[in-house]
Coordinates of C-alpha atoms in Angstrom, one line a residue:
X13 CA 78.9 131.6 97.4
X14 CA 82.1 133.2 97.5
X15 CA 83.0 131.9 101.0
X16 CA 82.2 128.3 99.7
X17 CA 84.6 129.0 96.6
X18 CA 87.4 130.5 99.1
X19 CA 87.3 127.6 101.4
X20 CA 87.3 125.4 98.9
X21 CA 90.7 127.2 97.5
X22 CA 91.8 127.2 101.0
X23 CA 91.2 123.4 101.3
X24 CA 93.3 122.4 98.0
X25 CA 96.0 124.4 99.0
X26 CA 96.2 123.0 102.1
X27 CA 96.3 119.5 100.5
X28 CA 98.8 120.6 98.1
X29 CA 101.0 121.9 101.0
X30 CA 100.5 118.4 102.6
X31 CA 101.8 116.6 99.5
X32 CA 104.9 118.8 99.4
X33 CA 104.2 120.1 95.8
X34 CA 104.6 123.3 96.6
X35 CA 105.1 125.8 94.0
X36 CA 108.8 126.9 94.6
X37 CA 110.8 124.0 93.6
X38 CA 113.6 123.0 96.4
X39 CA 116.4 122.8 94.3
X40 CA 117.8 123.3 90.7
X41 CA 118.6 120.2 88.5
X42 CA 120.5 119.7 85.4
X43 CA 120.7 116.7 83.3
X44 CA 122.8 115.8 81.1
X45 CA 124.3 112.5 79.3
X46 CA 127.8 111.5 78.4
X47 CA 127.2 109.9 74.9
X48 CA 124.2 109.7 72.3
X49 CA 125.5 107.0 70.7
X50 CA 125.9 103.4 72.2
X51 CA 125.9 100.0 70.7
X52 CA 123.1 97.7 71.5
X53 CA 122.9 96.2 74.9
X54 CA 125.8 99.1 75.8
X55 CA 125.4 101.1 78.9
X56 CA 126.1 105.5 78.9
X57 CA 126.1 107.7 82.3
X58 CA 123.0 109.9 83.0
X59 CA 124.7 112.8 85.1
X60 CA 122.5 114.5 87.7
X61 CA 123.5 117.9 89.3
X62 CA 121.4 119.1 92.3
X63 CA 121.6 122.2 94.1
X64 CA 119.8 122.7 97.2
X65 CA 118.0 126.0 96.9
X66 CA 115.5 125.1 99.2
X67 CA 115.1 125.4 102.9
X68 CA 115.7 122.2 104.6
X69 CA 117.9 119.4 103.7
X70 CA 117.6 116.8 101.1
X71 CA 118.0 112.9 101.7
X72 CA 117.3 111.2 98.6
X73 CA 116.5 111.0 94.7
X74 CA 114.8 108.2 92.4
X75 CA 115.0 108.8 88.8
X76 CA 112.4 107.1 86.7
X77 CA 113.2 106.3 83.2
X78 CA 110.7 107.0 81.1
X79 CA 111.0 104.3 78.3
X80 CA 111.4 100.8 79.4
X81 CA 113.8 100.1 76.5
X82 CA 116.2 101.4 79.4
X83 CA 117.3 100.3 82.4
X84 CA 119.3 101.4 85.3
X85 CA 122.2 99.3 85.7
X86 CA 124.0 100.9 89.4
X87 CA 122.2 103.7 91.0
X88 CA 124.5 106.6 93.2
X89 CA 124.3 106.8 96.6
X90 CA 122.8 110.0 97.8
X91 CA 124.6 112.2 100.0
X92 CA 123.1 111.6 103.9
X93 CA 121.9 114.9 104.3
X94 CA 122.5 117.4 100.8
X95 CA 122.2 120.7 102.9
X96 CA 120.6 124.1 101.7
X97 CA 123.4 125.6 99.6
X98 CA 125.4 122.3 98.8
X99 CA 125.2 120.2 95.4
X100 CA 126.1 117.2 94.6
X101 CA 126.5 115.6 91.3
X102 CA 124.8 112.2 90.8
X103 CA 125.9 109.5 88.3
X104 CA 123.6 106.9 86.7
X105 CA 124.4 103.7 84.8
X106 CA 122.6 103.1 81.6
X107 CA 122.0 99.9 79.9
X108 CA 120.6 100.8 76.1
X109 CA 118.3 98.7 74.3
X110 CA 120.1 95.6 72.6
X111 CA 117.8 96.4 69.1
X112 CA 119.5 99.2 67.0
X113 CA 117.5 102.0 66.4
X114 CA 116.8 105.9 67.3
X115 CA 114.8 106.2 71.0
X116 CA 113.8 108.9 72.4
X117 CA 113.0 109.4 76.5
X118 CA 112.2 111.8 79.1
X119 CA 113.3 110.9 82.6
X120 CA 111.9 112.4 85.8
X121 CA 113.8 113.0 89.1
X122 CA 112.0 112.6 92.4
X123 CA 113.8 114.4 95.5
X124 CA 112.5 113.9 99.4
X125 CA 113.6 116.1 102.1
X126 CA 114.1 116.4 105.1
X127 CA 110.1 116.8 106.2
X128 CA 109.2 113.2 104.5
X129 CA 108.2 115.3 101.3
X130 CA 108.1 114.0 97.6
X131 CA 109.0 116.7 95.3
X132 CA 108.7 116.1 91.3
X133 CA 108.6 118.3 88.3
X134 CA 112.3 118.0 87.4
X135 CA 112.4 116.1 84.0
X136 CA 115.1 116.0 80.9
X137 CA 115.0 114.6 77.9
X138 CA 117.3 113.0 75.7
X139 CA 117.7 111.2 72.1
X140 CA 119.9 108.1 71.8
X141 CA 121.1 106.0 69.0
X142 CA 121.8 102.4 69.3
X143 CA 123.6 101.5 66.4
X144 CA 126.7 99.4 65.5
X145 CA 128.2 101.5 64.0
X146 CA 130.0 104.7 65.8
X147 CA 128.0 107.4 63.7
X148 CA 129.8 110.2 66.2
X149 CA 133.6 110.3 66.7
X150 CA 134.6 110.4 70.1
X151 CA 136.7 113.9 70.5
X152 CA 138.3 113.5 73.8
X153 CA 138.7 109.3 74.5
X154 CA 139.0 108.5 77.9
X155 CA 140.3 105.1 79.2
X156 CA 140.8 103.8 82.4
X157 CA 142.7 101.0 83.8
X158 CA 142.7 99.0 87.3
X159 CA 142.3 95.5 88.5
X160 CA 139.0 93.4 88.5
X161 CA 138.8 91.6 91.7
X162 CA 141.1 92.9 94.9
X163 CA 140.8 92.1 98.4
X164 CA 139.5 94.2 101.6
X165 CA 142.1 96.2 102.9
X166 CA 144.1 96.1 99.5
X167 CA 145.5 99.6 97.6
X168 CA 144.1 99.4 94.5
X169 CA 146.2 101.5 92.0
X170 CA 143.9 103.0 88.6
X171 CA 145.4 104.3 86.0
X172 CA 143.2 107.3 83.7
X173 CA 144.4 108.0 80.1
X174 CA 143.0 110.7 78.6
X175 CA 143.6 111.7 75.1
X176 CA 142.3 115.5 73.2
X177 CA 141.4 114.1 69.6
X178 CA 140.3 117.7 68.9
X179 CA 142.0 119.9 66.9
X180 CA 142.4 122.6 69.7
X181 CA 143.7 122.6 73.2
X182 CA 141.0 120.9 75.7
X183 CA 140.6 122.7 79.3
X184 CA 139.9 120.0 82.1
X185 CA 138.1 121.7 84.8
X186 CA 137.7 118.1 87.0
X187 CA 138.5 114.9 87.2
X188 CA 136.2 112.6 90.0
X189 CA 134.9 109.3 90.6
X190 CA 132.6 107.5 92.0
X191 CA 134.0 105.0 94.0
X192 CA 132.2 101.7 95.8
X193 CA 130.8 102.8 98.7
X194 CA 133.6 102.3 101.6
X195 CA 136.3 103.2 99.0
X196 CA 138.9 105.8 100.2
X197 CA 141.5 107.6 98.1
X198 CA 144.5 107.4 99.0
X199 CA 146.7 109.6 95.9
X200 CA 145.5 111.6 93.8
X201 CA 147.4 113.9 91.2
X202 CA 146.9 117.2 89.9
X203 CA 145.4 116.9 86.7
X204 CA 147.1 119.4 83.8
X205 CA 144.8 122.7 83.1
X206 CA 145.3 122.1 79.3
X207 CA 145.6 119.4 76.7
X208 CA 147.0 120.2 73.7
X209 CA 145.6 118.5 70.3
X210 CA 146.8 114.8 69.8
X211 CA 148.2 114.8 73.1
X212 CA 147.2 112.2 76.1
X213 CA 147.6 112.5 79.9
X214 CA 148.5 109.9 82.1
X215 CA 146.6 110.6 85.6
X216 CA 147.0 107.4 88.3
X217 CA 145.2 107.3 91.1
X218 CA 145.5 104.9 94.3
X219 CA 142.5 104.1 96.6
X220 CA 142.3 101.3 99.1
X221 CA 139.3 98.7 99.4
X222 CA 136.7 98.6 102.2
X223 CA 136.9 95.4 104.4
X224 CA 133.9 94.6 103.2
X225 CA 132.1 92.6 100.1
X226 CA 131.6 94.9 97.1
X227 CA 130.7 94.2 93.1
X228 CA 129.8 97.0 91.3
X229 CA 131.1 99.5 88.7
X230 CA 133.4 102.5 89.8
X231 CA 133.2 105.9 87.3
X232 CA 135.1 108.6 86.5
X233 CA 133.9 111.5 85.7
X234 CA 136.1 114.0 83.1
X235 CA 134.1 117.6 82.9
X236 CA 136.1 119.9 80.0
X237 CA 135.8 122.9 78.1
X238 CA 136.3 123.2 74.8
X239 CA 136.3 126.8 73.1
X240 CA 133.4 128.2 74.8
X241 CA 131.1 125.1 75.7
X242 CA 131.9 123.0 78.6
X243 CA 131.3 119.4 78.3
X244 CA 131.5 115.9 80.6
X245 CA 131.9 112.5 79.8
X246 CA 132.0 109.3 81.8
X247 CA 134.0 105.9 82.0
X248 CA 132.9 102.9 84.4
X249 CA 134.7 100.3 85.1
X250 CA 133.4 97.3 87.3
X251 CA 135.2 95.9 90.5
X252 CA 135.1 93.1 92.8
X253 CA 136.0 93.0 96.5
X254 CA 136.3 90.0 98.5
X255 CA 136.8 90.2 101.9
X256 CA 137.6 86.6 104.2
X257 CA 138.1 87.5 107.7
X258 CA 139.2 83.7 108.3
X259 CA 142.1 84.6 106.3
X260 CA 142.9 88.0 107.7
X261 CA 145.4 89.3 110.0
X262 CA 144.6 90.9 113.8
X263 CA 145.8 93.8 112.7
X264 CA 143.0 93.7 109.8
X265 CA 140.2 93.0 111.8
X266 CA 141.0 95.1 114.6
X267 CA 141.1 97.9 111.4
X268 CA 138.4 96.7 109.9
X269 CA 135.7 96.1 113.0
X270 CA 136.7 98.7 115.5
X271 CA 135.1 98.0 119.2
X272 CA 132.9 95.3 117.5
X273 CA 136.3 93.4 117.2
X274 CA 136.0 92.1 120.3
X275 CA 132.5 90.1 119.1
X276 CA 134.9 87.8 117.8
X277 CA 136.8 86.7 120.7
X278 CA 136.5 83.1 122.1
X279 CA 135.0 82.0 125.2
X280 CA 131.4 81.3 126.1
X281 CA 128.4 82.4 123.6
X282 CA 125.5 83.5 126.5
X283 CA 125.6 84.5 130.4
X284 CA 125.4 82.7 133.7
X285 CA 122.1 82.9 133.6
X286 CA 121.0 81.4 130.4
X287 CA 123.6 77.9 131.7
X288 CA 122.0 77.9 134.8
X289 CA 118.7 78.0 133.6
X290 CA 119.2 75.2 131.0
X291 CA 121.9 73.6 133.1
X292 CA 124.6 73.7 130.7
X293 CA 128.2 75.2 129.4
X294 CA 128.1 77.4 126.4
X295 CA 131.9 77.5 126.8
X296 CA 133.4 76.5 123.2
X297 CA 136.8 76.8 121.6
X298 CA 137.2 79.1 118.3
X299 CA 140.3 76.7 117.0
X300 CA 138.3 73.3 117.1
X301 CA 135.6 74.8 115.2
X302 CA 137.5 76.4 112.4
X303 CA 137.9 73.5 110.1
X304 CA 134.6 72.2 109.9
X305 CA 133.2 75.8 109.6
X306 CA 135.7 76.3 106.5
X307 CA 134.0 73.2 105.1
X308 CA 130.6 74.2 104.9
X309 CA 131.6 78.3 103.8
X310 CA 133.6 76.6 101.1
X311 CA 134.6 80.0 98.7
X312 CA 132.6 82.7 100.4
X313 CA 133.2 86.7 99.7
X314 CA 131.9 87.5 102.5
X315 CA 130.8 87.6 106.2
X316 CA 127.1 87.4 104.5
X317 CA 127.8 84.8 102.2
X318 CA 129.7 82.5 104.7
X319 CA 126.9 82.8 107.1
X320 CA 123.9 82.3 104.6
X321 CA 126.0 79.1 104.0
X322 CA 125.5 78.1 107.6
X323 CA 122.3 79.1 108.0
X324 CA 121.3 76.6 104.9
X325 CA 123.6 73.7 106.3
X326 CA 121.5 74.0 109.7
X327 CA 118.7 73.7 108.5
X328 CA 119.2 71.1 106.1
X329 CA 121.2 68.9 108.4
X330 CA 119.4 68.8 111.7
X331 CA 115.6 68.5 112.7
X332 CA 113.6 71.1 114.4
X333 CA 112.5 71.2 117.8
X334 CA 111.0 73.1 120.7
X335 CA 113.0 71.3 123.2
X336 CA 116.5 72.9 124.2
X337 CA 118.9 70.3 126.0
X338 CA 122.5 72.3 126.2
X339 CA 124.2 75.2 124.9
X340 CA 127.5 73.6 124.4
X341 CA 128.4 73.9 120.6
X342 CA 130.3 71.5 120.6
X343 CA 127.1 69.0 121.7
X344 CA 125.2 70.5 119.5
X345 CA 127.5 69.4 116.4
X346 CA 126.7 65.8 116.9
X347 CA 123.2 65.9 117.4
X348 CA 120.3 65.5 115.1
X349 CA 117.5 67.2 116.7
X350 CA 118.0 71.0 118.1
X351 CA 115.7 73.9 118.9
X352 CA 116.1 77.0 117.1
X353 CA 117.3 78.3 120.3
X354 CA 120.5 75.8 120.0
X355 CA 120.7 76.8 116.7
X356 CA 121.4 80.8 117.4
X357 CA 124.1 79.2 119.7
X358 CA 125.3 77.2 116.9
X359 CA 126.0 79.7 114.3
X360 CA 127.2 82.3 116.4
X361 CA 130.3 79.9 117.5
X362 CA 130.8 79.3 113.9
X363 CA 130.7 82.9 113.0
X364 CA 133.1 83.8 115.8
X365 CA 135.6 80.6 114.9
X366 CA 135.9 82.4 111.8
X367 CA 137.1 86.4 112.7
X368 CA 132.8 87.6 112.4
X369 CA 132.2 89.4 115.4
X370 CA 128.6 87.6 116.6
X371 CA 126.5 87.7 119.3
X372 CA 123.1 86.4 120.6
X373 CA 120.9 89.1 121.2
X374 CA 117.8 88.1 123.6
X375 CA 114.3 90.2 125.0
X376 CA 115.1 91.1 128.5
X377 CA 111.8 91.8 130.9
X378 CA 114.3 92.4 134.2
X379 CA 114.7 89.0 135.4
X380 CA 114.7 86.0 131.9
X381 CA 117.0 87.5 129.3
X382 CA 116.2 84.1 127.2
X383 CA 113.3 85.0 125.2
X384 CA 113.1 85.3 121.5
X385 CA 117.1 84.8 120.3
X386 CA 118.5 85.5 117.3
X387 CA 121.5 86.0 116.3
X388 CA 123.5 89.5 115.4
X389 CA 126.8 89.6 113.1
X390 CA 128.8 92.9 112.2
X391 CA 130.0 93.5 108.7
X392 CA 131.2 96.4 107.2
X393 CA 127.6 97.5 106.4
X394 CA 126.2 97.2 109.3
X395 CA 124.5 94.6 111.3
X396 CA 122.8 91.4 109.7
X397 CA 120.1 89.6 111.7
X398 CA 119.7 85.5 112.3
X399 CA 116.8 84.2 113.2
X400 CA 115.9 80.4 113.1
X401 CA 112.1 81.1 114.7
X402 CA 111.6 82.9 111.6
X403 CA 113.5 81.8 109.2
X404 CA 115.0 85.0 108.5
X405 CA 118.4 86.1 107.7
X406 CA 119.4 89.4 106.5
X407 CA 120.2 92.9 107.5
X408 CA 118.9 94.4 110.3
X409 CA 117.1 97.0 108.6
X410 CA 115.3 94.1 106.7
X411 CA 114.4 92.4 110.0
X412 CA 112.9 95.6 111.5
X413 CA 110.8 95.5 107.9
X414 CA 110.0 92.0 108.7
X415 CA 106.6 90.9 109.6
X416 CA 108.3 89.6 113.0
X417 CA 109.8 93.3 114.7
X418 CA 106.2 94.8 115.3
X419 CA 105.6 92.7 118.1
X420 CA 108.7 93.5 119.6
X421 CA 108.5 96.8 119.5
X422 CA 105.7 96.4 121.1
X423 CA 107.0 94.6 124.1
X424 CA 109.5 97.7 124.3
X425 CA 107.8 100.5 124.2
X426 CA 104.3 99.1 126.3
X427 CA 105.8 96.8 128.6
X428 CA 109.5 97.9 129.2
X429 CA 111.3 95.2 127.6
X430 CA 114.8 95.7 126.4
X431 CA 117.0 93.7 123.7
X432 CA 120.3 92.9 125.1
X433 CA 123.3 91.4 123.9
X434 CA 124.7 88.7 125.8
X435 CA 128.2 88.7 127.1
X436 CA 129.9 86.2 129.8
X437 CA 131.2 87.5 133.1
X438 CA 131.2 87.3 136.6
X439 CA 127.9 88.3 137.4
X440 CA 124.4 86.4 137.1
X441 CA 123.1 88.8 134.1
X442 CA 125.6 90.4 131.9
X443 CA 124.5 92.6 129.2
X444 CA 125.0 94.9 126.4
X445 CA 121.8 97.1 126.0
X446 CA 120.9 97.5 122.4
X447 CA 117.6 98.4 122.2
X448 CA 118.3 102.1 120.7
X449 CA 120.9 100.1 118.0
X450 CA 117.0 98.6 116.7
X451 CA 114.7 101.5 117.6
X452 CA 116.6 104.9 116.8
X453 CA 115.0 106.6 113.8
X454 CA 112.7 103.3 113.2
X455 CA 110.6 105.5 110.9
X456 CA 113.2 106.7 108.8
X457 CA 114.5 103.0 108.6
X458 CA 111.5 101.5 107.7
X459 CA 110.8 104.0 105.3
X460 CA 113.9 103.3 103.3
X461 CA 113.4 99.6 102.9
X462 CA 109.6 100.3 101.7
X463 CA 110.2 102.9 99.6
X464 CA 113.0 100.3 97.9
X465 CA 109.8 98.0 97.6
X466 CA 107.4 100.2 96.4
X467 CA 107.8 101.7 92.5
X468 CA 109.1 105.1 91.8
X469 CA 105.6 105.8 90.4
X470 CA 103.8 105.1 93.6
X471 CA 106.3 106.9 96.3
X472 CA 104.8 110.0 96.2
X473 CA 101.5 108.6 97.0
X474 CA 103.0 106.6 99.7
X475 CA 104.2 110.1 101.0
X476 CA 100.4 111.5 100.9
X477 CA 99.1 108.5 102.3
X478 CA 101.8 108.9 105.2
X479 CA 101.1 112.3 105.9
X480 CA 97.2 111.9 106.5
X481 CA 98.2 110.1 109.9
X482 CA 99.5 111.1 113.5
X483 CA 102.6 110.0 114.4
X484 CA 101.5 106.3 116.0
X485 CA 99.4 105.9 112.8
X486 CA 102.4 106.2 110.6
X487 CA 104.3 103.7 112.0
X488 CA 101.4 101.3 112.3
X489 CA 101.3 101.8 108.7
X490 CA 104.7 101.5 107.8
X491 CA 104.5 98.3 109.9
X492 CA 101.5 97.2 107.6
X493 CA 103.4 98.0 104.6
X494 CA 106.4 96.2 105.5
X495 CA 104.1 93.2 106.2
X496 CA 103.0 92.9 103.4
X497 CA 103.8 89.0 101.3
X498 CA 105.6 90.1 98.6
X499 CA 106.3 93.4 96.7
X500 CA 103.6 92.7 94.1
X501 CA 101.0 93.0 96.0
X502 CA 102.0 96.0 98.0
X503 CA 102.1 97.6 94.9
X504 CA 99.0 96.5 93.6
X505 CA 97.3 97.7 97.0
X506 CA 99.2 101.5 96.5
X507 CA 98.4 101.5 92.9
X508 CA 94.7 100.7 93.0
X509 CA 92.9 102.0 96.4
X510 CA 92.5 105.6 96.7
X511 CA 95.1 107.5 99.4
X512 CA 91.6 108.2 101.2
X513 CA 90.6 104.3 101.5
X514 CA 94.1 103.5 102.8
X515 CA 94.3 106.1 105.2
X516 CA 90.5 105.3 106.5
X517 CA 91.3 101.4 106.6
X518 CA 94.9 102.1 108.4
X519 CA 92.9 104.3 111.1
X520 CA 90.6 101.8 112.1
X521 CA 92.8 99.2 112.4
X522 CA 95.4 100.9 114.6
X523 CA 92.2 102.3 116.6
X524 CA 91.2 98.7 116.7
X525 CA 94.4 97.0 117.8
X526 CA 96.6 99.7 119.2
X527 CA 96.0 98.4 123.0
X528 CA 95.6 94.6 121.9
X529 CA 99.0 92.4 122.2
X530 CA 100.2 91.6 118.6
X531 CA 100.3 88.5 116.9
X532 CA 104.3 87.2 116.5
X533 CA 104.0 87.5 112.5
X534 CA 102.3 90.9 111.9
X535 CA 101.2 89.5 108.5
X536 CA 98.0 88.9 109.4
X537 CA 97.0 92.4 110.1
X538 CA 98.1 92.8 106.3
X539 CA 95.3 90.4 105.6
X540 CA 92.8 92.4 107.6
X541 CA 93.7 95.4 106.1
X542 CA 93.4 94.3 102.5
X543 CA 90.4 92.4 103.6
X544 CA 91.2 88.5 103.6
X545 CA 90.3 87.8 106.9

C-alpha cells in the first residue's frame, strides 16, 4: 500500500513538473499602479517589475484583469529574451469603468520561459475610484508635450514638465518611456536629483520615428522619492506615424529597407523561366504604373494599407480564372479576366511602382519554380504575405498560422521542395532561397499567433496539452490549432475537452495522416478532430 501511495506521489509530481508549476517561482514581481483615482471612462498605468530569479530565460507575460469593468487599452512589449539576473519594468494601459463608483480587482501575471512553460501565482490587488470629482490631489503633476501625427523618419521633439506640489523637496531617481516599438532616442537630458517645493522642471527629449506605420500611446514613466517612501507615476500620450514610401526620398528607403531596398527596383517581376514557360514578358516600367497605383491607394499610412487597397481593387475589378495568358503587367491592366497567378504579378508591379520592395515567392521542386505564387512585401515589421489562391493577405506569421502553410511544409520537409524568391537574370532559373525566412523557429512562431487567439485563461492549458506530445505531434497540433475557423471556437474546444481528450484525439490523427499528402486548406483536419466529419 505504501508503494501504491509513493508512486502515486511520484506520478503527480511528475505532472506538476510537466506543467511548469513548480514550487520555486522563476522570478519576483511587484505591482504597483500610478493613480487610484480616475474619472469614468479614464485610463491609469498598471506598472509591472520582473526580475528573473530563475534559471533560464523569460520570453513573455499576459496579465489578466480580474474584473471585466477594466480593460487593457496598449499592452508592453516583452523584452526578447529577459535573462536570469535582468528585469525589466512593464507598463500597462488602463481603461476604468465609465460608471462612477469604488472597484475593487486582483490581477494575475502569467510568465513563459524559455522551456515553453506557463508559470502563474503572481497576483496584486488594487482599489480604484472612478469618480468625477478628484477626491486625491495630485502631489507631483506631470505633463508632457509632443506632436500627434509625424512622419517615418521624422525627429520628434517631447517636451516633460514636471512640477513638486509637495511641501518638501522631491528626489527623481528615473525618468523613462516607453516608446512605439521602432522608436529610437535620439537626446536625452539629465534629469535634476532634486525638486524643490513649488518648483517645475523642464526635461525635452528628442526621438526619431520608425519608417514604419505606428498608432499607439507612448508613456513616461517618473519614479521619485519622497521622505522615505519611493513612489512612480505615469503619463501617456498617443502618437501617430505615417510612413508613404511613394513620397520618400532614396536616401529614406535605402535607410529604411536595408538590402531589401533593392525589392523595389524596376525591371521584370519573375525569371526566364516562368516567360518561357508561359511565353510572355514580365518586363514592366515602375514610372507608367505610378499614377494609376496612387489612384486606387488614395491616402494610405502604410505599405499595409496601400496594398490591402490593391488587393480589394483586384478582386473587385477583374474575374477569376484558372487560365494564365501573360505576365506582362501592363496586359494585365486592361483585361477583365486573370488567374490568381496574374494577379501576384499584378500587385507586385504596383507595390514596386510605389518604393515597397516585393517579390513573387514560388515552390521550387528542382526543375518548375511556378507552383503555388504569392506574393511577399517588406515593411518595417517584417514581411506580409499575398496570396490570391487563398484569399489571404497579412503578415507572414499569420500565413504560416493559416490553414494553407501545412501543406507546404509538407512539400519541404518530405519531398525536398524549396520556396524561392524570384529574381531576373541571365540564367534559365534565378533564385533567392527563402525557405529558412518561413521555417526557422516555426514552433515558436506559430505559438505566438495562437497563444494571441487563445484567452489568457486557457494558455496554460494549451501549454499542458503541448507538452503531452513528441516533437512532430506538437506541431501537428499547433497546425490544428491554427486551423481552426475562428477564435471562438478554438476556445470553446480548449475550454471544454479535457487536456487528456485533446492530446488522445491529436495523437491519432497525426498517427493517422502523418505519411498521407495534406489537403491544400488544412481546415478540414480541424473538422476531424472536433468531430464534424
Amino acid at each position: 500500500m505504501k508503494v501504491k501511495r509513493t508512486a502515486v506521489l511520484l506520478i503527480l509530481a511528475l505532472i506538476v513538473l510537466a506543467s511548469g508549476c513548480l514550487v520555486k517561482p522563476p522570478a519576483k514581481v511587484t505591482f504597483s499602479i500610478d493613480k487610484t483615482t480616475v474619472p469614468p471612462g479614464g485610463t491609469f498605468h498598471i506598472i509591472v517589475t520582473v526580475n528573473n530569479t530563475g534559471k533560464v530565460g523569460l520570453v513573455g507575460a499576459t496579465l489578466i484583469l480580474g474584473n471585466d469593468n477594466f480593460q487593457i487599452v496598449q499592452e508592453p512589449r516583452f523584452p526578447p529574451v529577459l535573462k536570469v539576473g535582468q528585469s525589466t519594468q512593464l507598463v500597462w494601459i488602463i481603461r476604468a469603468p465609465s460608471r462612477p463608483g469604488i472597484y475593487t480587482f486582483q490581477v494575475s501575471l502569467e510568465l513563459r520561459d524559455e522551456l515553453k512553460r506557463t508559470w502563474t501565482g503572481f497576483y496584486g490587488h488594487f482599489r480604484i475610484t472612478v469618480s468625477t470629482e478628484e477626491n486625491v490631489p495630485v502631489r507631483l503633476s506631470l505633463n508632457v508635450s509632443a506632436p500627434k501625427r509625424v512622419f517615418g523618419g521624422d525627429e520628434i521633439p517631447v517636451t516633460v514638465e514636471i512640477t513638486n506640489e509637495y511641501d518638501e523637496e522631491v528626489e527623481l531617481l528615473k525618468v523613462s518611456f516607453v516608446p512605439l516599438p521602432g522608436m529610437k532616442v535620439l537626446g536625452a537630458p539629465t534629469p535634476p536629483r532634486v525638486i524643490l517645493p513649488e518648483e517645475s522642471v523642464t526635461l525635452r527629449y528628442t526621438f526619431k520615428a520608425p519608417y514604419a506605420y505606428r498608432d499607439g500611446f507612448v508613456s513616461v514613466l517618473v519614479q521619485y522619492r519622497v521622505g522615505t517612501a519611493e513612489k512612480s507615476m505615469a503619463k501617456s500620450f498617443r502618437i501617430q506615424v505615417v510612413w508613404q514610401p511613394w513620397e520618400a526620398t532614396v536616401e529614406q528607403l535605402k535607410e529604411a529597407y536595408g538590402e531589401n531596398y533593392a525589392w523595389t527596383a524596376s525591371g521584370h517581376i519573375v525569371d526566364r523561366y516562368w516567360e518561357e514557360k508561359y511565353n510572355s514578358s514580365s518586363a514592366f516600367n515602375a514610372t507608367t504604373f505610378k499614377p494609376a497605383t496612387l489612384a486606387i491607394i488614395g491616402n494610405a499610412s502604410s505599405e499595409y494599407q496601400a496594398a490591402v487597397e490593391l488587393y480589394k481593387w483586384i478582386k473587385a475589378v477583374y474575374n477569376f480564372t484558372d487560365n494564365t495568358t501573360t505576365l506582362n503587367p501592363k496586359e494585365l491592366l486592361r483585361m477583365e479576366t486573370i488567374s490568381p497567378r496574374e494577379a501576384q504579378i499584378l500587385i507586385t508591379a504596383m507595390l514596386r511602382s510605389i518604393n515597397v520592395p516585393a517579390r513573387v515567392v514560388g515552390l521550387y521542386n528542382g526543375v518548375d519554380c511556378t507552383a503555388h505564387p504569392i506574393t511577399e512585401f517588406y515593411t518595417g515589421d517584417g514581411w506580409y504575405v499575398i496570396d490570391f489562391s487563398h484569399d489571404f493577405i497579412g503578415p507572414l506569421d499569420e500565413y504560416l498560422a493559416s490553414p494553407y502553410f501545412p501543406r507546404l511544409y509538407q512539400l519541404i520537409t518530405t519531398r525536398g521542395y524549396r520556396l524561392v524568391a524570384l529574381k531576373y537574370g541571365t540564367g534559365l532559373h534565378n533564385h533567392v532561397d527563402v525557405t529558412t525566412q518561413f521555417t526557422n523557429d516555426l514552433e515558436d512562431r506559430l505559438m505566438n499567433v495562437i497563444m494571441n487567439r487563445v484567452k489568457p485563461s486557457l494558455r496554460s492549458k494549451l501549454d499542458l496539452v503541448l507538452n503531452g506530445l513528441n516533437e512532430q505531434e506538437k506541431l501537428y497540433a499547433l497546425f490544428l490549432f491554427a486551423s481552426a475557423p475562428n477564435e471562438a471556437e478554438l476556445n470553446e474546444v480548449l475550454s471544454e475537452w479535457s487536456a487528456d481528450k485533446i492530446q488522445k484525439n491529436i495523437k491519432v490523427l497525426y498517427e493517422f495522416y502523418r505519411d498521407i499528402p495534406w489537403r491544400d486548406d488544412f481546415t478540414y483536419y480541424w473538422r476531424v478532430f472536433t468531430g464534424e466529419v
